[in-house]
mmCIF file of C-alpha atoms in Angstrom:
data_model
loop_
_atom_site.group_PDB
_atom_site.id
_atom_site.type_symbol
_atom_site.label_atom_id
_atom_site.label_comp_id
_atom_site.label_asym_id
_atom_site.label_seq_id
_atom_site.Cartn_x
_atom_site.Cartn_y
_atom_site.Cartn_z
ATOM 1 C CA UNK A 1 -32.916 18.231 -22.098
ATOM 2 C CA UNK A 2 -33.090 15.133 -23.585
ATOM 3 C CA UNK A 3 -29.823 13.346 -24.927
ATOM 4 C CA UNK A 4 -30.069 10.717 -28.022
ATOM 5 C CA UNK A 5 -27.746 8.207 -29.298
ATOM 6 C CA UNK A 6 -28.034 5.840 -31.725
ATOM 7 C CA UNK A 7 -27.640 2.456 -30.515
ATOM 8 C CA UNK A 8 -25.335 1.507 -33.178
ATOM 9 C CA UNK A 9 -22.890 4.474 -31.417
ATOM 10 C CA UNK A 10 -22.856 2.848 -28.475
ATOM 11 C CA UNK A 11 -19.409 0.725 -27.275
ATOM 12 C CA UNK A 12 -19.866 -3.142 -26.941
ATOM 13 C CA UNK A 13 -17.959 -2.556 -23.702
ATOM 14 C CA UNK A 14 -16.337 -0.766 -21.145
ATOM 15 C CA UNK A 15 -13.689 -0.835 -18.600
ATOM 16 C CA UNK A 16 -14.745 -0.566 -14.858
ATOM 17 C CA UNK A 17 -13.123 2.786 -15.294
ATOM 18 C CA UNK A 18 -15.051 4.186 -17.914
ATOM 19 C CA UNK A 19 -18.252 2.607 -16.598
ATOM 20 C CA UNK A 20 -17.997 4.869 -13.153
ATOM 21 C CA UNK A 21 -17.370 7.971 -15.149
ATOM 22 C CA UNK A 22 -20.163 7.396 -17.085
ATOM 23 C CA UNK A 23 -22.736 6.450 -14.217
ATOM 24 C CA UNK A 24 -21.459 9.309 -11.955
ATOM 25 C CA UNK A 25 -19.922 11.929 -13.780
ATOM 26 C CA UNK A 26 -22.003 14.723 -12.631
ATOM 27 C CA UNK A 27 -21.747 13.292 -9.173
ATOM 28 C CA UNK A 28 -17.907 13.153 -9.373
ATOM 29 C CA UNK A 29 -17.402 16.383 -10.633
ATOM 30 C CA UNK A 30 -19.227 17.736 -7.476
ATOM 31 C CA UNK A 31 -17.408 16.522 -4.922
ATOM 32 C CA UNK A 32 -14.039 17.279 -6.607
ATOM 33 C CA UNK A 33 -15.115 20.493 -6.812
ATOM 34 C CA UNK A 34 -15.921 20.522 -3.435
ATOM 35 C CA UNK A 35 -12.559 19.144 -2.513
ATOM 36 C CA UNK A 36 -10.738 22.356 -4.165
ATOM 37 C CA UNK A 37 -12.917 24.710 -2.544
ATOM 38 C CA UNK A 38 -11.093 22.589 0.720
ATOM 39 C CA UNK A 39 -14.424 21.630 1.791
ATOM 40 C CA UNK A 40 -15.018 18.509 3.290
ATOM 41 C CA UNK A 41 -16.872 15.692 1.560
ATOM 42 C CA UNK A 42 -18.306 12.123 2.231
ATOM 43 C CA UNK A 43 -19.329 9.460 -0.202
ATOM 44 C CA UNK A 44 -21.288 6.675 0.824
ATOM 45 C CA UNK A 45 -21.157 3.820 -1.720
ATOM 46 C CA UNK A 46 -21.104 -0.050 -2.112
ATOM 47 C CA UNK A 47 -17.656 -1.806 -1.117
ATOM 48 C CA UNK A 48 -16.814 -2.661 -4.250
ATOM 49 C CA UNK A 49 -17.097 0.844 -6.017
ATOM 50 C CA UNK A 50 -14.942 2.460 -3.624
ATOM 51 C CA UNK A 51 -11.498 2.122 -5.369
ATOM 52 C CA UNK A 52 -12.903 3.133 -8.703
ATOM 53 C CA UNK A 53 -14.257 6.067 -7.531
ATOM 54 C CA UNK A 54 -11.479 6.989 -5.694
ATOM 55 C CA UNK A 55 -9.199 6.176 -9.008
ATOM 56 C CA UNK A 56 -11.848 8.743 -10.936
ATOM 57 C CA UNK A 57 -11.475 11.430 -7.907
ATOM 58 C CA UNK A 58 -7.742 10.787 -7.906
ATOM 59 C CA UNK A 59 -7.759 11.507 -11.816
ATOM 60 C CA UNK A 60 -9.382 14.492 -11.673
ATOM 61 C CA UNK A 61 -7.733 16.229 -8.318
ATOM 62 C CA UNK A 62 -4.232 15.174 -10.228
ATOM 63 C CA UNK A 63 -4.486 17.687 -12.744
ATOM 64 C CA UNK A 64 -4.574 20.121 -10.007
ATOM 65 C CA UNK A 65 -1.849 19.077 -8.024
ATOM 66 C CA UNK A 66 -3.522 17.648 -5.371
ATOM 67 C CA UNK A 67 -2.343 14.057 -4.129
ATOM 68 C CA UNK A 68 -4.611 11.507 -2.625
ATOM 69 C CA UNK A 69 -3.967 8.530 -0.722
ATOM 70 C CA UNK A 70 -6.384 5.256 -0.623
ATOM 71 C CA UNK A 71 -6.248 3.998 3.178
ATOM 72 C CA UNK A 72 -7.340 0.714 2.925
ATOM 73 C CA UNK A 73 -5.336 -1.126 6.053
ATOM 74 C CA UNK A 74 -3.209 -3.276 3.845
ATOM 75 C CA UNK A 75 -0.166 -2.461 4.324
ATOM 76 C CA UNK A 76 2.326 -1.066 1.338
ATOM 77 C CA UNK A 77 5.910 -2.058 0.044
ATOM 78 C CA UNK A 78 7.194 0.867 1.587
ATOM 79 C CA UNK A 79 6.010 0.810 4.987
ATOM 80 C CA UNK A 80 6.958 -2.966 5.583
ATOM 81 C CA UNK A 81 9.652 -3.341 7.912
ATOM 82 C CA UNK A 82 11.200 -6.575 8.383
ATOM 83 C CA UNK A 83 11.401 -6.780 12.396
ATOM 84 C CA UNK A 84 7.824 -5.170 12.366
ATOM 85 C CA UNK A 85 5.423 -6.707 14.746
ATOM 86 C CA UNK A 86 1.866 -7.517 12.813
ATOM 87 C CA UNK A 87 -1.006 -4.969 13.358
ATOM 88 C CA UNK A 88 -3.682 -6.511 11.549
ATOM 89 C CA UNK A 89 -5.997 -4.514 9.542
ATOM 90 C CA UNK A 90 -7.910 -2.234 11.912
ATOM 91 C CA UNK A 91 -4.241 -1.338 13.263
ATOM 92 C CA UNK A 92 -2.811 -1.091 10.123
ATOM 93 C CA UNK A 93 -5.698 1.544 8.765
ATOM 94 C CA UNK A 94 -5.503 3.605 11.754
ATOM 95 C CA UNK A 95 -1.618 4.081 11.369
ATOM 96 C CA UNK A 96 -2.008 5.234 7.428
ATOM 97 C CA UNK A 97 -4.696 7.689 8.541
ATOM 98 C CA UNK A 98 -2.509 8.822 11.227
ATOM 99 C CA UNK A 99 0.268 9.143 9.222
ATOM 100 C CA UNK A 100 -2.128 10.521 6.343
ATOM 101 C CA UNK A 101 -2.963 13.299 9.029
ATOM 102 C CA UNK A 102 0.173 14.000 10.308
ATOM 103 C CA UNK A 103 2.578 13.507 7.249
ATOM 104 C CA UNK A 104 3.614 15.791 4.293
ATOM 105 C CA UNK A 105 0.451 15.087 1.814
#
């Protein structure tokens, strides 16, 4: 099935946002689906598009009442502890998916 749009309906731009959605809706929609069922998924993807995509999954999984959390070893307001001694990144990722893992969410 063919879909046509006039060119003059088309926006001038888009956000980074609306850009993902529109490249992988379909795609999107599958694994969130997949993620209610509670089966596992795995997106492979350029560096760069991995926070949108998680920011579209996120979106979509929030309607549901299901939280996610973006473990990217930087470390967040919250966990920063002033007598804390440095992990660096590799350390730092490892303790949010540990704590991912073993915490409430």
């Amino acid at each position: 099935m063919a879909l046509v749009i006039a060119e003059s309906e088309l926006p001038t731009s888009l956000t980074m946002e609306q850009a993902v959605e529109a490249a992988y809706a379909a795609e999107m929609a599958t694994v969130a689906g997949h993620l209610l069922r509670g089966l596992p998924c795995r997106i492979e993807c350029d560096k760069e598009l991995a926070p949108y995509l998680f920011v579209n999954l996120r979106s979509r999984l929030k309607d549901r009442g299901i939280k996610c959390l973006y473990l990217d070893g930087r470390p967040r307001e919250s966990e920063e502890k002033p007598n804390a001694v440095p992990m660096g990144i590799l350390g730092t990722m490892i303790a949010q998916l540990r704590d991912a893992v073993r915490g409430a969410i």
